[in-house]
GROMACS .gro file of C-alpha atoms in nm:
model
  390
    1MET     CA    1   6.168   9.197  13.441
    2LYS     CA    2   6.525   9.301  13.376
    3ILE     CA    3   6.506   9.660  13.252
    4LEU     CA    4   6.792   9.868  13.112
    5LEU     CA    5   6.746  10.246  13.104
    6THR     CA    6   6.993  10.442  12.891
    7SER     CA    7   7.062  10.816  12.886
    8ASP     CA    8   7.336  11.062  12.791
    9TRP     CA    9   7.232  11.263  13.100
   10TYR     CA   10   7.241  11.153  13.462
   11ILE     CA   11   7.296  11.306  13.803
   12PRO     CA   12   7.435  11.556  13.895
   13ALA     CA   13   7.281  11.705  13.576
   14VAL     CA   14   6.937  11.858  13.636
   15ASN     CA   15   6.688  11.844  13.350
   16GLY     CA   16   6.366  11.672  13.247
   17VAL     CA   17   6.542  11.364  13.110
   18VAL     CA   18   6.721  11.300  13.440
   19THR     CA   19   6.405  11.367  13.643
   20SER     CA   20   6.209  11.121  13.430
   21LEU     CA   21   6.477  10.852  13.443
   22LEU     CA   22   6.525  10.874  13.820
   23ALA     CA   23   6.151  10.855  13.885
   24LEU     CA   24   6.117  10.556  13.655
   25ARG     CA   25   6.411  10.372  13.804
   26ARG     CA   26   6.296  10.436  14.160
   27GLN     CA   27   5.940  10.314  14.104
   28LEU     CA   28   6.025  10.019  13.880
   29THR     CA   29   6.266   9.899  14.148
   30ARG     CA   30   5.992   9.930  14.410
   31GLN     CA   31   5.771   9.719  14.185
   32GLY     CA   32   6.029   9.441  14.213
   33HIS     CA   33   6.198   9.477  13.872
   34GLU     CA   34   6.575   9.459  13.831
   35VAL     CA   35   6.679   9.794  13.683
   36ARG     CA   36   7.018   9.907  13.557
   37VAL     CA   37   7.125  10.234  13.395
   38LEU     CA   38   7.368  10.297  13.110
   39THR     CA   39   7.494  10.654  13.091
   40LEU     CA   40   7.809  10.866  13.042
   41SER     CA   41   8.073  10.932  13.306
   42GLY     CA   42   8.206  11.278  13.378
   43ASP     CA   43   8.550  11.195  13.241
   44LEU     CA   44   8.733  10.956  13.010
   45HIS     CA   45   8.711  10.665  13.253
   46SER     CA   46   8.428  10.410  13.251
   47HIS     CA   47   8.295  10.270  13.578
   48VAL     CA   48   8.011  10.078  13.742
   49ARG     CA   49   7.851  10.192  14.069
   50GLU     CA   50   7.528  10.063  14.225
   51GLY     CA   51   7.378   9.944  13.900
   52VAL     CA   52   7.483  10.251  13.700
   53TYR     CA   53   7.717  10.174  13.408
   54ALA     CA   54   7.895  10.494  13.303
   55LEU     CA   55   8.088  10.501  12.976
   56GLY     CA   56   8.392  10.725  12.946
   57SER     CA   57   8.311  11.053  12.770
   58VAL     CA   58   8.453  11.385  12.657
   59ASP     CA   59   8.318  11.735  12.708
   60ALA     CA   60   8.090  11.863  12.429
   61GLY     CA   61   7.980  12.187  12.591
   62MET     CA   62   8.053  12.379  12.272
   63ILE     CA   63   7.765  12.188  12.110
   64TYR     CA   64   7.521  12.219  12.401
   65PRO     CA   65   7.583  12.334  12.762
   66GLY     CA   66   7.676  12.036  12.982
   67ALA     CA   67   7.668  11.786  12.695
   68ARG     CA   68   7.919  11.502  12.667
   69LEU     CA   69   8.009  11.256  12.391
   70ARG     CA   70   8.098  10.890  12.440
   71ALA     CA   71   8.469  10.808  12.423
   72PRO     CA   72   8.587  10.506  12.217
   73GLU     CA   73   8.637  10.280  12.520
   74GLY     CA   74   8.351  10.114  12.707
   75ASP     CA   75   8.301   9.784  12.525
   76ALA     CA   76   8.369   9.588  12.844
   77LEU     CA   77   8.069   9.747  13.018
   78ILE     CA   78   7.849   9.692  12.714
   79ARG     CA   79   7.948   9.324  12.702
   80GLU     CA   80   7.869   9.295  13.073
   81LEU     CA   81   7.520   9.433  13.017
   82ILE     CA   82   7.467   9.195  12.724
   83ALA     CA   83   7.567   8.907  12.952
   84TRP     CA   84   7.315   9.034  13.212
   85GLY     CA   85   7.045   9.001  12.944
   86PRO     CA   86   6.781   9.273  12.984
   87ASP     CA   87   6.425   9.186  12.883
   88VAL     CA   88   6.370   9.539  12.752
   89VAL     CA   89   6.591   9.840  12.678
   90HIS     CA   90   6.444  10.188  12.727
   91SER     CA   91   6.651  10.465  12.567
   92GLN     CA   92   6.612  10.829  12.672
   93CYS     CA   93   6.855  11.007  12.436
   94GLU     CA   94   6.923  10.997  12.062
   95PHE     CA   95   7.299  11.048  12.063
   96SER     CA   96   7.590  10.887  12.254
   97THR     CA   97   7.402  10.613  12.440
   98PHE     CA   98   7.154  10.529  12.164
   99ALA     CA   99   7.393  10.311  11.961
  100PRO     CA  100   7.497  10.104  12.267
  101ALA     CA  101   7.128  10.071  12.364
  102ARG     CA  102   7.045   9.934  12.020
  103ARG     CA  103   7.347   9.703  12.024
  104ILE     CA  104   7.248   9.557  12.362
  105ALA     CA  105   6.883   9.515  12.262
  106ARG     CA  106   6.973   9.336  11.939
  107ALA     CA  107   7.225   9.109  12.111
  108CYS     CA  108   6.971   9.010  12.377
  109GLY     CA  109   6.668   8.980  12.149
  110ALA     CA  110   6.498   9.251  12.355
  111PRO     CA  111   6.268   9.529  12.234
  112LEU     CA  112   6.414   9.880  12.218
  113VAL     CA  113   6.173  10.155  12.319
  114HIS     CA  114   6.275  10.519  12.307
  115THR     CA  115   6.132  10.828  12.475
  116TYR     CA  116   6.135  11.135  12.252
  117HIS     CA  117   6.202  11.404  12.512
  118THR     CA  118   6.302  11.698  12.290
  119VAL     CA  119   6.113  11.875  12.013
  120TYR     CA  120   6.420  11.955  11.806
  121GLU     CA  121   6.219  12.178  11.572
  122ASP     CA  122   6.226  12.440  11.848
  123TYR     CA  123   6.606  12.428  11.863
  124THR     CA  124   6.691  12.473  11.494
  125HIS     CA  125   6.855  12.810  11.571
  126TYR     CA  126   7.137  12.617  11.740
  127PHE     CA  127   7.237  12.414  11.434
  128SER     CA  128   7.082  12.557  11.115
  129PRO     CA  129   7.071  12.909  10.964
  130SER     CA  130   6.739  12.816  10.800
  131ARG     CA  131   6.440  12.698  11.005
  132ARG     CA  132   6.298  12.518  10.700
  133TRP     CA  133   6.620  12.325  10.642
  134GLY     CA  134   6.647  12.263  11.014
  135LYS     CA  135   6.298  12.111  11.029
  136ALA     CA  136   6.379  11.886  10.734
  137LEU     CA  137   6.695  11.767  10.911
  138VAL     CA  138   6.498  11.700  11.229
  139ARG     CA  139   6.234  11.499  11.041
  140GLY     CA  140   6.495  11.284  10.869
  141PHE     CA  141   6.694  11.234  11.189
  142THR     CA  142   6.382  11.138  11.387
  143ARG     CA  143   6.270  10.888  11.124
  144SER     CA  144   6.615  10.727  11.128
  145ILE     CA  145   6.596  10.686  11.507
  146ALA     CA  146   6.243  10.546  11.486
  147ALA     CA  147   6.347  10.292  11.223
  148ARG     CA  148   6.583  10.138  11.479
  149CYS     CA  149   6.324  10.117  11.758
  150ASP     CA  150   6.033   9.889  11.838
  151ALA     CA  151   5.833  10.186  11.967
  152LEU     CA  152   5.860  10.556  12.040
  153LEU     CA  153   5.723  10.701  12.363
  154ALA     CA  154   5.590  11.057  12.372
  155PRO     CA  155   5.533  11.239  12.703
  156THR     CA  156   5.225  11.418  12.564
  157ASP     CA  157   4.983  11.397  12.273
  158LYS     CA  158   5.149  11.713  12.138
  159VAL     CA  159   5.469  11.516  12.082
  160ARG     CA  160   5.287  11.204  11.964
  161ASN     CA  161   5.106  11.404  11.697
  162LEU     CA  162   5.434  11.561  11.588
  163LEU     CA  163   5.594  11.216  11.552
  164LEU     CA  164   5.297  11.083  11.358
  165GLY     CA  165   5.331  11.387  11.133
  166TYR     CA  166   5.687  11.279  11.060
  167ASP     CA  167   5.541  10.945  10.946
  168VAL     CA  168   5.777  10.752  11.173
  169PRO     CA  169   5.803  10.379  11.087
  170CYS     CA  170   5.715  10.240  11.432
  171PRO     CA  171   5.427  10.260  11.682
  172VAL     CA  172   5.398  10.574  11.898
  173TYR     CA  173   5.280  10.556  12.259
  174THR     CA  174   5.177  10.845  12.485
  175LEU     CA  175   5.333  10.800  12.829
  176PRO     CA  176   5.329  11.107  13.057
  177THR     CA  177   5.625  11.137  13.293
  178GLY     CA  178   5.539  11.135  13.662
  179ILE     CA  179   5.698  11.319  13.953
  180ASP     CA  180   5.757  11.254  14.321
  181LEU     CA  181   5.459  11.442  14.460
  182ASP     CA  182   5.562  11.404  14.824
  183ARG     CA  183   5.883  11.597  14.756
  184PHE     CA  184   5.685  11.911  14.677
  185GLN     CA  185   5.447  11.898  14.973
  186VAL     CA  186   5.629  12.189  15.138
  187ASP     CA  187   5.448  12.431  15.365
  188ARG     CA  188   5.447  12.772  15.199
  189ARG     CA  189   5.583  12.920  15.523
  190GLU     CA  190   5.910  12.736  15.457
  191GLY     CA  191   5.971  12.970  15.166
  192LEU     CA  192   5.998  13.270  15.397
  193TRP     CA  193   6.366  13.209  15.475
  194LEU     CA  194   6.443  13.208  15.102
  195ARG     CA  195   6.269  13.544  15.062
  196ASP     CA  196   6.483  13.679  15.347
  197ARG     CA  197   6.799  13.543  15.185
  198LEU     CA  198   6.711  13.704  14.852
  199GLY     CA  199   6.599  14.034  15.003
  200ILE     CA  200   6.236  14.002  14.895
  201PRO     CA  201   5.982  14.159  15.138
  202GLN     CA  202   5.756  13.899  15.298
  203ASN     CA  203   5.437  14.076  15.191
  204ARG     CA  204   5.540  14.126  14.827
  205PRO     CA  205   5.387  13.892  14.565
  206VAL     CA  206   5.643  13.668  14.395
  207LEU     CA  207   5.614  13.530  14.041
  208LEU     CA  208   5.852  13.237  13.986
  209TYR     CA  209   6.015  13.119  13.665
  210LEU     CA  210   6.230  12.808  13.712
  211GLY     CA  211   6.412  12.666  13.410
  212ARG     CA  212   6.678  12.722  13.146
  213LEU     CA  213   6.748  13.074  13.032
  214ALA     CA  214   6.742  13.011  12.659
  215ARG     CA  215   6.600  13.175  12.349
  216GLU     CA  216   6.334  12.907  12.294
  217LYS     CA  217   6.181  12.983  12.636
  218ASN     CA  218   6.044  13.324  12.518
  219LEU     CA  219   6.199  13.496  12.819
  220ASP     CA  220   6.119  13.849  12.702
  221ASP     CA  221   5.751  13.771  12.763
  222LEU     CA  222   5.835  13.729  13.130
  223LEU     CA  223   5.985  14.078  13.136
  224GLU     CA  224   5.665  14.212  12.977
  225VAL     CA  225   5.466  14.054  13.260
  226ALA     CA  226   5.705  14.200  13.520
  227ALA     CA  227   5.665  14.545  13.364
  228ALA     CA  228   5.285  14.514  13.365
  229VAL     CA  229   5.269  14.393  13.726
  230PRO     CA  230   5.505  14.633  13.912
  231GLN     CA  231   5.360  14.536  14.250
  232ALA     CA  232   5.523  14.189  14.220
  233THR     CA  233   5.879  14.053  14.209
  234LEU     CA  234   5.980  13.822  13.927
  235LEU     CA  235   6.204  13.551  14.075
  236VAL     CA  236   6.417  13.369  13.817
  237ALA     CA  237   6.580  13.038  13.908
  238GLY     CA  238   6.816  12.879  13.657
  239ASP     CA  239   7.071  12.980  13.398
  240GLY     CA  240   7.159  12.918  13.037
  241PRO     CA  241   7.295  13.064  12.714
  242ASP     CA  242   7.048  13.355  12.710
  243GLY     CA  243   7.114  13.441  13.074
  244PRO     CA  244   7.353  13.736  13.025
  245ARG     CA  245   7.127  13.909  12.772
  246PHE     CA  246   6.818  13.846  12.985
  247ARG     CA  247   6.979  13.992  13.299
  248GLU     CA  248   7.106  14.297  13.108
  249GLU     CA  249   6.761  14.363  12.959
  250ALA     CA  250   6.591  14.338  13.300
  251ALA     CA  251   6.844  14.584  13.447
  252ARG     CA  252   6.813  14.821  13.150
  253ARG     CA  253   6.437  14.838  13.198
  254GLY     CA  254   6.468  14.883  13.576
  255LEU     CA  255   6.239  14.589  13.650
  256ASP     CA  256   6.204  14.418  13.986
  257VAL     CA  257   6.366  14.087  13.888
  258VAL     CA  258   6.570  13.873  14.127
  259PHE     CA  259   6.807  13.620  13.967
  260GLY     CA  260   6.880  13.319  14.183
  261GLY     CA  261   7.110  13.135  13.940
  262MET     CA  262   7.133  12.759  13.935
  263VAL     CA  263   6.944  12.598  14.222
  264ASP     CA  264   7.051  12.296  14.425
  265PRO     CA  265   6.797  12.025  14.333
  266LYS     CA  266   6.736  11.960  14.701
  267GLU     CA  267   6.622  12.321  14.745
  268VAL     CA  268   6.388  12.337  14.445
  269PRO     CA  269   6.068  12.268  14.647
  270VAL     CA  270   6.149  12.563  14.875
  271TRP     CA  271   6.174  12.795  14.573
  272TYR     CA  272   5.821  12.697  14.476
  273ALA     CA  273   5.711  12.755  14.836
  274ALA     CA  274   5.855  13.108  14.824
  275ALA     CA  275   5.632  13.208  14.531
  276ASP     CA  276   5.267  13.294  14.478
  277LEU     CA  277   5.239  13.203  14.108
  278PHE     CA  278   5.445  13.010  13.853
  279LEU     CA  279   5.516  13.174  13.517
  280SER     CA  280   5.634  13.031  13.187
  281ALA     CA  281   5.614  13.171  12.835
  282SER     CA  282   5.773  12.868  12.668
  283THR     CA  283   5.600  12.693  12.380
  284SER     CA  284   5.887  12.447  12.325
  285GLU     CA  285   5.809  12.202  12.605
  286THR     CA  286   5.744  11.835  12.538
  287GLN     CA  287   5.567  11.802  12.872
  288GLY     CA  288   5.693  12.072  13.106
  289LEU     CA  289   5.782  11.895  13.430
  290THR     CA  290   5.824  12.228  13.608
  291TYR     CA  291   5.452  12.288  13.552
  292LEU     CA  292   5.374  11.963  13.733
  293GLU     CA  293   5.620  12.045  14.011
  294ALA     CA  294   5.462  12.386  14.059
  295LEU     CA  295   5.113  12.238  14.078
  296ALA     CA  296   5.229  11.973  14.325
  297ALA     CA  297   5.371  12.254  14.539
  298GLY     CA  298   5.035  12.434  14.525
  299LEU     CA  299   5.137  12.704  14.276
  300PRO     CA  300   4.886  12.800  14.006
  301VAL     CA  301   5.047  12.815  13.662
  302ILE     CA  302   5.018  13.123  13.440
  303CYS     CA  303   5.172  13.045  13.104
  304ARG     CA  304   5.152  13.063  12.727
  305ALA     CA  305   4.888  12.824  12.595
  306ASP     CA  306   5.046  12.513  12.448
  307PRO     CA  307   4.922  12.167  12.341
  308CYS     CA  308   5.158  11.999  12.590
  309LEU     CA  309   4.931  12.127  12.869
  310LYS     CA  310   4.626  11.931  12.755
  311GLY     CA  311   4.507  11.734  13.057
  312VAL     CA  312   4.741  11.928  13.288
  313LEU     CA  313   4.616  12.285  13.297
  314THR     CA  314   4.250  12.374  13.354
  315ASN     CA  315   4.177  12.740  13.284
  316GLY     CA  316   4.029  12.889  13.598
  317GLY     CA  317   4.096  12.569  13.790
  318ASN     CA  318   4.471  12.542  13.851
  319GLY     CA  319   4.593  12.827  13.632
  320TYR     CA  320   4.557  12.986  13.290
  321GLY     CA  321   4.703  12.929  12.946
  322CYS     CA  322   4.722  13.262  12.764
  323ALA     CA  323   4.776  13.373  12.405
  324ASP     CA  324   5.049  13.626  12.485
  325ALA     CA  325   5.234  13.818  12.755
  326ALA     CA  326   4.952  14.074  12.787
  327GLY     CA  327   4.707  13.793  12.863
  328MET     CA  328   4.944  13.646  13.121
  329ALA     CA  329   4.984  13.983  13.292
  330ALA     CA  330   4.606  14.035  13.305
  331ARG     CA  331   4.556  13.697  13.472
  332VAL     CA  332   4.832  13.767  13.724
  333ARG     CA  333   4.685  14.105  13.816
  334ALA     CA  334   4.336  13.957  13.859
  335LEU     CA  335   4.455  13.678  14.088
  336LEU     CA  336   4.673  13.906  14.300
  337ALA     CA  337   4.370  14.135  14.344
  338ASP     CA  338   4.155  13.845  14.469
  339PRO     CA  339   4.333  13.670  14.761
  340ASP     CA  340   4.043  13.432  14.826
  341GLU     CA  341   4.044  13.302  14.469
  342LEU     CA  342   4.424  13.277  14.474
  343ASP     CA  343   4.409  13.066  14.793
  344ALA     CA  344   4.141  12.841  14.640
  345MET     CA  345   4.352  12.800  14.327
  346HIS     CA  346   4.651  12.702  14.541
  347ARG     CA  347   4.444  12.416  14.685
  348ARG     CA  348   4.311  12.309  14.345
  349ALA     CA  349   4.662  12.308  14.203
  350ARG     CA  350   4.778  12.048  14.456
  351VAL     CA  351   4.480  11.825  14.388
  352SER     CA  352   4.526  11.844  14.011
  353ALA     CA  353   4.884  11.715  14.036
  354LEU     CA  354   4.776  11.382  14.190
  355ALA     CA  355   4.716  11.225  13.847
  356PHE     CA  356   5.084  11.266  13.763
  357SER     CA  357   5.243  11.058  14.037
  358GLU     CA  358   5.558  10.866  13.952
  359GLU     CA  359   5.383  10.549  14.071
  360ASN     CA  360   5.131  10.584  13.787
  361PHE     CA  361   5.416  10.658  13.547
  362ALA     CA  362   5.605  10.338  13.634
  363ARG     CA  363   5.288  10.126  13.635
  364ARG     CA  364   5.206  10.237  13.280
  365ALA     CA  365   5.565  10.192  13.169
  366SER     CA  366   5.589   9.835  13.299
  367ALA     CA  367   5.262   9.744  13.124
  368LEU     CA  368   5.400   9.889  12.801
  369TYR     CA  369   5.725   9.694  12.842
  370ARG     CA  370   5.537   9.367  12.880
  371GLU     CA  371   5.333   9.439  12.570
  372GLN     CA  372   5.645   9.523  12.369
  373ILE     CA  373   5.821   9.207  12.485
  374LEU     CA  374   5.528   8.994  12.365
  375LEU     CA  375   5.506   9.181  12.034
  376HIS     CA  376   5.881   9.159  11.980
  377ARG     CA  377   5.871   8.785  12.023
  378ALA     CA  378   5.574   8.754  11.790
  379ALA     CA  379   5.684   8.963  11.490
  380PRO     CA  380   5.956   9.201  11.363
  381ALA     CA  381   5.906   9.566  11.452
  382LEU     CA  382   5.848   9.681  11.095
  383GLU     CA  383   5.549   9.449  11.060
  384ARG     CA  384   5.368   9.614  11.348
  385SER     CA  385   5.149   9.919  11.308
  386ALA     CA  386   4.926   9.928  11.618
  387VAL     CA  387   4.928  10.253  11.817
  388TRP     CA  388   4.855  10.234  12.188
  389THR     CA  389   4.810  10.513  12.439
  390ALA     CA  390   4.916  10.446  12.797
   0.00000   0.00000   0.00000
């Protein structure tokens, strides 16, 4: 098949959308498909390099950190992709590259499928003074996107159920994103140099949070855990709009928190190897790829319970989903007090990640593409109502 993947985000950006797209492209190519990418360039100039078509764009960081908006030019690249004739177009973002994705799909008679990566209801504080109004805007916006697609893809049943609750006018598929498991098979001893670099004693337990520092991540819960487990160091990797406040609050409370800032993607596996447990208090994740990465690296996950973890987290097996920060702290203390159980959980964590390989992800995606191509040829999208789960 000829497959076009579209996204507003691409390397060097580091987020779940980019991780998902790169894994999909890599594995679909290995399966023998011809895959191209349509994205945004880092400046006003459009270009094509190694199958990546980048449309000129302008900085939109005032709207969202690192975001960019498509510039008026770029029609030549779009026409080139139409001439190439993809069999299916798979969109990853709802904004700048969505309109070109739809234009290309319509011109080529190809189905347009779209992955809904972001639960915008959890981000209403960025664009609406009222959460109720914000949720209404999100519902209307999502339905308008769905009306232009042949199918929506949800990374978890949590997101699928949300979309069905919006009464979207197209089928909804559950398709979990996969990760490169081999990348995280790092011996835990390789994390020792990172501890030395950060000034963390080798025998001190380390609790890792890796992700954006933003309000929707419930970061204060992590500080509550750090306060309740003074024998451990909380290691924070990442940055974001709530970073300054979070750092100030940790310092004000005199907590043992080490801030590593933004991490080179190549070094991420070593950060997992430097830790004993992975922490997250977020309830805004669509899937939570960092949870899968942590498990693949052998780190048990201690987090806030959330529907996105169904099928990922097994309480007592590879971690614990807790109701609040106090519950998280209790689980951390119990595991740190039982080294044998912690070691066993490390091993179970690695095994549990095997189901989420990027090979399985691409295999399911290609099967879905074929089904959508057949359905698209058979009937208009609005006449279809079947719901399939990958």
